[in-house]
Coordinates of C-alpha atoms (C1' of nucleotides) in Angstrom, one line a residue:
Chain A
X1401 CA -32.9 -6.4 -43.2
X1402 CA -31.2 -3.1 -42.9
X1403 CA -32.8 -1.7 -46.1
X1404 CA -36.1 -3.1 -45.1
X1405 CA -36.0 -1.4 -41.8
X1406 CA -34.7 1.9 -43.3
X1407 CA -37.7 1.8 -45.7
X1408 CA -40.0 1.3 -42.8
X1409 CA -38.6 4.4 -41.2
X1410 CA -39.0 6.4 -44.4
X1411 CA -42.5 5.1 -44.8
X1412 CA -43.4 6.4 -41.4
X1413 CA -41.9 9.8 -42.1
X1414 CA -38.7 9.4 -40.1
X1415 CA -35.5 10.7 -41.4
X1416 CA -32.4 8.6 -42.0
X1417 CA -30.0 10.3 -39.6
X1418 CA -26.6 9.3 -38.3
X1419 CA -27.4 6.9 -35.4
X1420 CA -30.3 5.1 -37.0
X1421 CA -28.5 3.0 -39.6
X1422 CA -25.7 2.2 -37.2
X1423 CA -28.1 0.8 -34.6
X1424 CA -30.0 -1.1 -37.1
X1425 CA -26.8 -2.5 -38.5
X1426 CA -25.6 -3.6 -35.1
X1427 CA -28.9 -5.4 -34.5
X1428 CA -29.0 -7.0 -37.9
X1429 CA -25.4 -8.3 -37.6
X1430 CA -26.0 -9.9 -34.3
X1431 CA -28.5 -12.5 -35.5
X1432 CA -29.9 -12.8 -32.1
X1433 CA -30.6 -10.9 -29.0
X1434 CA -28.5 -8.1 -27.6
X1435 CA -28.8 -6.3 -24.3
X1436 CA -28.9 -2.5 -24.3
X1437 CA -25.4 -2.5 -22.8
X1438 CA -24.1 -4.6 -25.7
X1439 CA -25.8 -2.4 -28.2
X1440 CA -24.3 0.7 -26.7
X1441 CA -20.9 -0.9 -26.8
X1442 CA -21.1 -2.0 -30.4
X1443 CA -22.5 1.3 -31.6
X1444 CA -19.7 3.1 -29.8
X1445 CA -17.2 0.8 -31.5
X1446 CA -18.6 1.9 -34.9
X1447 CA -18.9 5.6 -34.2
X1448 CA -17.7 7.0 -30.9
X1449 CA -19.6 10.2 -31.5
X1450 CA -23.1 8.7 -31.2
X1451 CA -24.6 9.5 -27.8
X1452 CA -26.1 7.0 -25.4
X1453 CA -29.4 8.8 -25.4
X1454 CA -29.7 8.5 -29.2
X1455 CA -29.2 4.8 -29.1
X1456 CA -32.0 4.5 -26.6
X1457 CA -34.2 6.8 -28.7
X1458 CA -33.6 4.6 -31.8
X1459 CA -34.4 1.5 -29.8
X1460 CA -37.6 3.0 -28.6
X1461 CA -38.4 4.0 -32.2
X1462 CA -37.7 0.6 -33.6
X1463 CA -39.8 -1.0 -30.8
X1464 CA -42.7 1.2 -31.6
X1465 CA -42.4 0.2 -35.3
X1466 CA -42.3 -3.5 -34.2
X1467 CA -39.0 -4.0 -35.8
X1468 CA -37.5 -5.1 -32.6
X1469 CA -38.9 -6.3 -29.3
X1470 CA -37.4 -6.1 -25.8
X1471 CA -37.3 -9.4 -24.0
X1472 CA -36.1 -10.4 -20.5
X1473 CA -33.4 -12.9 -20.8
X1474 CA -31.0 -12.4 -17.9
X1475 CA -29.5 -9.5 -16.0
X1476 CA -31.0 -6.2 -15.3
X1477 CA -31.7 -4.6 -18.6
X1478 CA -33.8 -5.8 -21.5
X1479 CA -32.4 -7.6 -24.5
X1480 CA -33.7 -6.7 -28.0
X1481 CA -34.6 -9.2 -30.7
X1482 CA -35.2 -8.4 -34.3
X1483 CA -38.4 -9.6 -35.6
X1484 CA -38.9 -11.1 -39.0
X1485 CA -40.7 -8.9 -41.6
X1486 CA -43.8 -10.8 -40.5
X1487 CA -43.2 -9.8 -37.0
X1488 CA -42.2 -13.1 -35.5
X1489 CA -39.4 -14.4 -33.3
X1490 CA -38.9 -17.6 -31.4
X1491 CA -36.1 -18.8 -29.1
X1492 CA -35.2 -21.0 -26.2
X1493 CA -33.7 -19.5 -23.1
X1494 CA -31.7 -21.5 -20.7
X1495 CA -32.9 -20.4 -17.2
X1496 CA -29.6 -21.6 -15.7
X1497 CA -27.0 -19.9 -17.8
X1498 CA -29.0 -17.5 -19.8
X1499 CA -27.9 -19.0 -23.1
X1500 CA -30.3 -18.4 -26.0
X1501 CA -30.9 -20.6 -28.9
X1502 CA -32.6 -18.8 -31.8
X1503 CA -35.3 -20.7 -33.7
X1504 CA -36.8 -20.2 -37.1
X1505 CA -39.9 -22.2 -36.4
X1506 CA -43.2 -20.5 -36.5
X1507 CA -46.0 -22.7 -35.3
X1508 CA -48.6 -20.1 -34.5
X1509 CA -50.2 -19.8 -38.0
X1510 CA -53.9 -19.8 -37.9
X1511 CA -54.2 -18.8 -34.2
X1512 CA -53.5 -15.2 -35.2
X1513 CA -56.7 -14.9 -37.2
X1514 CA -58.7 -16.7 -34.6
X1515 CA -57.5 -14.3 -31.9
X1516 CA -58.1 -11.2 -34.1
X1517 CA -61.7 -12.3 -34.5
X1518 CA -62.2 -13.2 -30.9
X1519 CA -60.7 -10.1 -29.3
X1520 CA -61.2 -7.5 -32.1
X1521 CA -57.5 -6.8 -32.1
X1522 CA -55.2 -6.4 -35.1
X1523 CA -52.1 -8.5 -34.6
X1524 CA -48.8 -7.7 -36.2
X1525 CA -46.6 -10.4 -34.8
X1526 CA -45.7 -12.6 -31.9
X1527 CA -42.8 -13.8 -29.7
X1528 CA -42.6 -17.4 -28.7
X1529 CA -40.1 -18.1 -25.9
X1530 CA -39.3 -21.5 -24.5
X1531 CA -37.4 -21.9 -21.3
X1532 CA -35.7 -24.7 -19.8
X1533 CA -32.2 -26.1 -19.3
X1534 CA -29.7 -26.3 -22.1
X1535 CA -27.6 -29.4 -22.9
X1536 CA -24.6 -28.2 -21.1
X1537 CA -26.4 -27.1 -17.9
X1538 CA -28.3 -30.4 -17.5
Chain B
X58 CA -51.7 -21.4 -6.6
X59 CA -50.3 -20.0 -3.3
X60 CA -50.1 -23.4 -1.7
X61 CA -48.6 -24.9 -4.8
X62 CA -45.9 -22.2 -4.8
X63 CA -45.2 -22.5 -1.1
X64 CA -44.8 -26.2 -1.6
X65 CA -42.4 -25.6 -4.4
X66 CA -40.3 -23.3 -2.1
X67 CA -40.3 -26.0 0.6
X68 CA -39.3 -28.7 -1.8
X69 CA -36.3 -26.6 -2.8
X70 CA -35.3 -26.1 0.8
X71 CA -36.4 -22.5 1.1
X72 CA -38.0 -21.3 4.3
X73 CA -41.5 -19.8 4.5
X74 CA -40.6 -16.4 5.9
X75 CA -42.6 -13.2 6.1
X76 CA -42.4 -11.6 2.7
X77 CA -42.6 -14.8 0.7
X78 CA -46.3 -15.6 1.1
X79 CA -47.3 -12.0 0.8
X80 CA -45.5 -11.5 -2.6
X81 CA -46.9 -14.8 -3.9
X82 CA -50.4 -13.8 -2.7
X83 CA -50.2 -10.5 -4.5
X84 CA -49.1 -12.2 -7.7
X85 CA -51.8 -14.8 -7.5
X86 CA -54.6 -12.3 -6.8
X87 CA -53.7 -10.2 -9.8
X88 CA -54.5 -12.8 -12.4
X89 CA -52.3 -11.1 -14.9
X90 CA -49.1 -9.2 -15.1
X91 CA -47.8 -6.7 -12.6
X92 CA -44.8 -4.4 -12.8
X93 CA -42.3 -4.4 -10.0
X94 CA -43.7 -1.0 -9.0
X95 CA -47.2 -2.4 -8.7
X96 CA -45.9 -5.4 -6.7
X97 CA -44.0 -3.2 -4.3
X98 CA -47.1 -1.0 -3.8
X99 CA -49.4 -3.9 -3.2
X100 CA -47.0 -5.7 -0.9
X101 CA -46.6 -2.5 1.1
X102 CA -50.4 -2.2 1.3
X103 CA -50.5 -5.6 3.0
X104 CA -47.5 -5.2 5.2
X105 CA -45.7 -1.9 5.4
X106 CA -42.7 -3.4 7.2
X107 CA -41.7 -5.5 4.2
X108 CA -38.6 -4.0 2.6
X109 CA -38.2 -3.2 -1.1
X110 CA -35.1 -5.3 -1.4
X111 CA -36.9 -8.4 0.0
X112 CA -39.6 -8.1 -2.6
X113 CA -37.0 -8.1 -5.3
X114 CA -35.3 -11.0 -3.7
X115 CA -38.5 -13.0 -3.7
X116 CA -39.2 -12.1 -7.3
X117 CA -35.7 -13.3 -8.3
X118 CA -36.3 -16.5 -6.3
X119 CA -39.7 -17.2 -7.9
X120 CA -38.2 -16.5 -11.3
X121 CA -35.4 -18.9 -10.7
X122 CA -38.1 -21.5 -9.8
X123 CA -40.0 -20.8 -12.9
X124 CA -43.1 -19.8 -10.9
X125 CA -43.1 -16.4 -12.5
X126 CA -41.5 -14.9 -15.6
X127 CA -40.5 -11.3 -16.2
X128 CA -41.7 -9.8 -19.5
X129 CA -41.2 -6.3 -20.9
X130 CA -44.6 -4.9 -21.8
X131 CA -44.3 -1.2 -21.5
X132 CA -42.2 1.2 -19.5
X133 CA -38.8 0.7 -18.1
X134 CA -39.2 -2.1 -15.6
X135 CA -40.3 -5.6 -16.3
X136 CA -43.8 -7.0 -15.5
X137 CA -44.1 -10.4 -13.9
X138 CA -46.6 -13.0 -15.1
X139 CA -47.4 -16.2 -13.2
X140 CA -47.0 -19.3 -15.1
X141 CA -49.4 -22.3 -15.0
X142 CA -48.1 -25.3 -13.1
X143 CA -47.1 -26.6 -16.5
X144 CA -45.0 -23.4 -17.0
X145 CA -47.1 -21.7 -19.6
X146 CA -48.4 -18.2 -20.3
X147 CA -49.9 -16.5 -23.3
X148 CA -51.1 -12.9 -23.8
X149 CA -51.7 -10.2 -26.3
X150 CA -50.0 -6.9 -25.9
X151 CA -51.3 -3.7 -27.5
X152 CA -48.2 -1.9 -28.8
X153 CA -50.1 1.4 -28.8
X154 CA -51.5 1.6 -25.3
X155 CA -49.8 -1.3 -23.5
X156 CA -53.0 -3.0 -22.6
X157 CA -52.6 -6.8 -22.1
X158 CA -55.2 -9.4 -22.7
X159 CA -54.4 -12.6 -20.9
X160 CA -55.1 -15.9 -22.8
X161 CA -55.5 -19.4 -21.6
X162 CA -54.8 -20.9 -25.0
X163 CA -51.9 -23.2 -25.3
X164 CA -51.1 -24.2 -28.8
X165 CA -47.6 -25.3 -28.5
X166 CA -48.1 -28.9 -27.5
X167 CA -45.9 -31.3 -29.3
X168 CA -43.4 -28.7 -30.3
X169 CA -41.8 -28.9 -26.9
X170 CA -40.8 -32.6 -27.3
X171 CA -39.6 -31.9 -30.8
X172 CA -37.3 -29.1 -29.6
X173 CA -36.1 -31.1 -26.7
X174 CA -34.9 -33.8 -29.0
X175 CA -33.5 -31.5 -31.6
X176 CA -31.5 -29.3 -29.2
X177 CA -30.9 -31.6 -26.3
X178 CA -32.5 -29.2 -23.9
X179 CA -35.0 -29.9 -21.2
X180 CA -37.9 -27.5 -21.5
X181 CA -40.0 -26.5 -18.5
X182 CA -42.4 -24.0 -20.1
X183 CA -42.9 -21.3 -22.6
X184 CA -44.3 -17.8 -23.1
X185 CA -46.3 -16.9 -26.1
X186 CA -46.8 -13.2 -26.6
X187 CA -48.8 -11.7 -29.4
X188 CA -48.6 -8.0 -30.2
X189 CA -50.8 -5.7 -32.2
X190 CA -53.4 -3.1 -31.7
X191 CA -56.3 -3.5 -29.5
X192 CA -59.9 -2.8 -30.4
X193 CA -59.9 0.6 -28.8
X194 CA -56.7 1.8 -30.3
X195 CA -57.5 0.8 -33.9
Chain C
dA1276 C1' -34.4 27.0 -44.7
dT1277 C1' -36.9 24.4 -41.5
dC1278 C1' -37.6 21.7 -37.8
dA1279 C1' -36.7 16.8 -36.6
dA1280 C1' -33.1 14.7 -34.5
dT1281 C1' -28.8 14.9 -32.1
dG1282 C1' -25.0 14.9 -28.3
dC1283 C1' -23.9 16.1 -24.0
dA1284 C1' -24.2 16.2 -19.2
dA1285 C1' -27.1 16.2 -15.4
dA1286 C1' -31.3 14.4 -13.3
dG1287 C1' -34.1 10.7 -12.4
dA1288 C1' -35.6 5.8 -11.8
dA1289 C1' -35.1 1.4 -10.6
dT1290 C1' -32.6 -2.2 -8.5
dT1291 C1' -28.9 -4.1 -5.7
dT1292 C1' -25.6 -4.5 -1.9
dG1293 C1' -23.5 -4.3 2.8
dC1294 C1' -24.4 -5.2 7.2
dA1295 C1' -26.5 -5.6 11.7
dT1296 C1' -30.5 -8.0 13.3
dC1297 C1' -34.2 -11.3 13.4
dA1298 C1' -36.8 -15.6 13.4
dT1299 C1' -37.7 -20.2 11.0
dG1300 C1' -36.9 -25.0 11.2
Chain D
dC824 C1' -29.7 -21.9 18.4
dA825 C1' -27.6 -21.8 13.8
dT826 C1' -27.9 -19.7 9.8
dG827 C1' -30.9 -18.3 6.1
dA828 C1' -33.5 -14.4 5.4
dT829 C1' -34.7 -9.7 6.5
dG830 C1' -35.0 -4.3 6.6
dC831 C1' -32.7 -0.3 6.0
dA832 C1' -30.2 3.1 3.6
dA833 C1' -26.5 4.0 0.7
dA834 C1' -24.5 2.8 -3.6
dT835 C1' -24.8 1.5 -8.1
dT836 C1' -26.6 0.9 -12.5
dC837 C1' -29.5 2.0 -16.1
dT838 C1' -32.3 5.3 -18.7
dT839 C1' -34.3 9.8 -19.7
dT840 C1' -34.6 14.8 -20.1
dG841 C1' -33.4 19.7 -21.1
dC842 C1' -31.4 22.4 -24.2
dA843 C1' -28.3 24.3 -27.5
dT844 C1' -26.8 22.7 -31.9
dT845 C1' -26.7 20.1 -36.1
dG846 C1' -28.0 18.2 -40.5
dA847 C1' -31.5 15.7 -43.7
dT848 C1' -34.9 16.8 -46.8

DNA sequence: ATCAATGCAAAGAATTTGCATCATG
DNA sequence: CATGATGCAAATTCTTTGCATTGAT
């Protein structure tokens, strides 16, 4: 996932500079969603010299390349999820405690093409978010 | 939609006070997604005496009741979408210009039950977000 | 060697909180 | 008429910008 993402950066003409691989690595390792605060923290743990601003810049870059996607889970700042190479992500959010269960299901096949035709858009991915109450909060 | 939401508030023991119906009305009228800044603006246009903080408090309340759902579309602050009474919402986000096309499709039927059984959760709704490039940005 | 990308620190947004006051049920 | 809810303004939190400097190609 890290290599795939670095290739994507190169393909788009972006350099592989210091903070970029670190942020991508943190996101990849997490296997889930991380808030910006968590990302800042983990990046700092790896390399204290990486500035806050750069982390945000990398997050913006990865978002614009559809490598990650900000989602609202809980709290004030967005959480970022990594998308599959196909651009997908699904999860369940517990609206009570904020716990997130990551899914690997993808049920939206076929609808993509239909929507592309219907609206003249070119789709690159989707996010499917279920919400409800988790087993423990019930 | 306004009445439905007000009933929901009453059911949960919340009072019907000044800012509540105004915020709900603004959200209902929009038929789409509104950022908090837009909501603040429109609420102020209706009643200048309603304070910022109260608008945020109402948004939090409606979110906790699953009447609305915050999503990150573009920019720094979340946008809020109204869910159907069944708790659903779908849209397409253009990752280039941020334009959003609201959908009324719901393709996730059946999966809900499967996930509830599989994870022991109780689901109340979902959000399906497609992203890609809109006709104008292509 | 060039210029994209960085780190820093300060500025800027956006949201929340503390508290006295108000008004719904 | 009790207390949940409010408006205000200050405080806090989060993110971005300006700019001199660095470093990947």
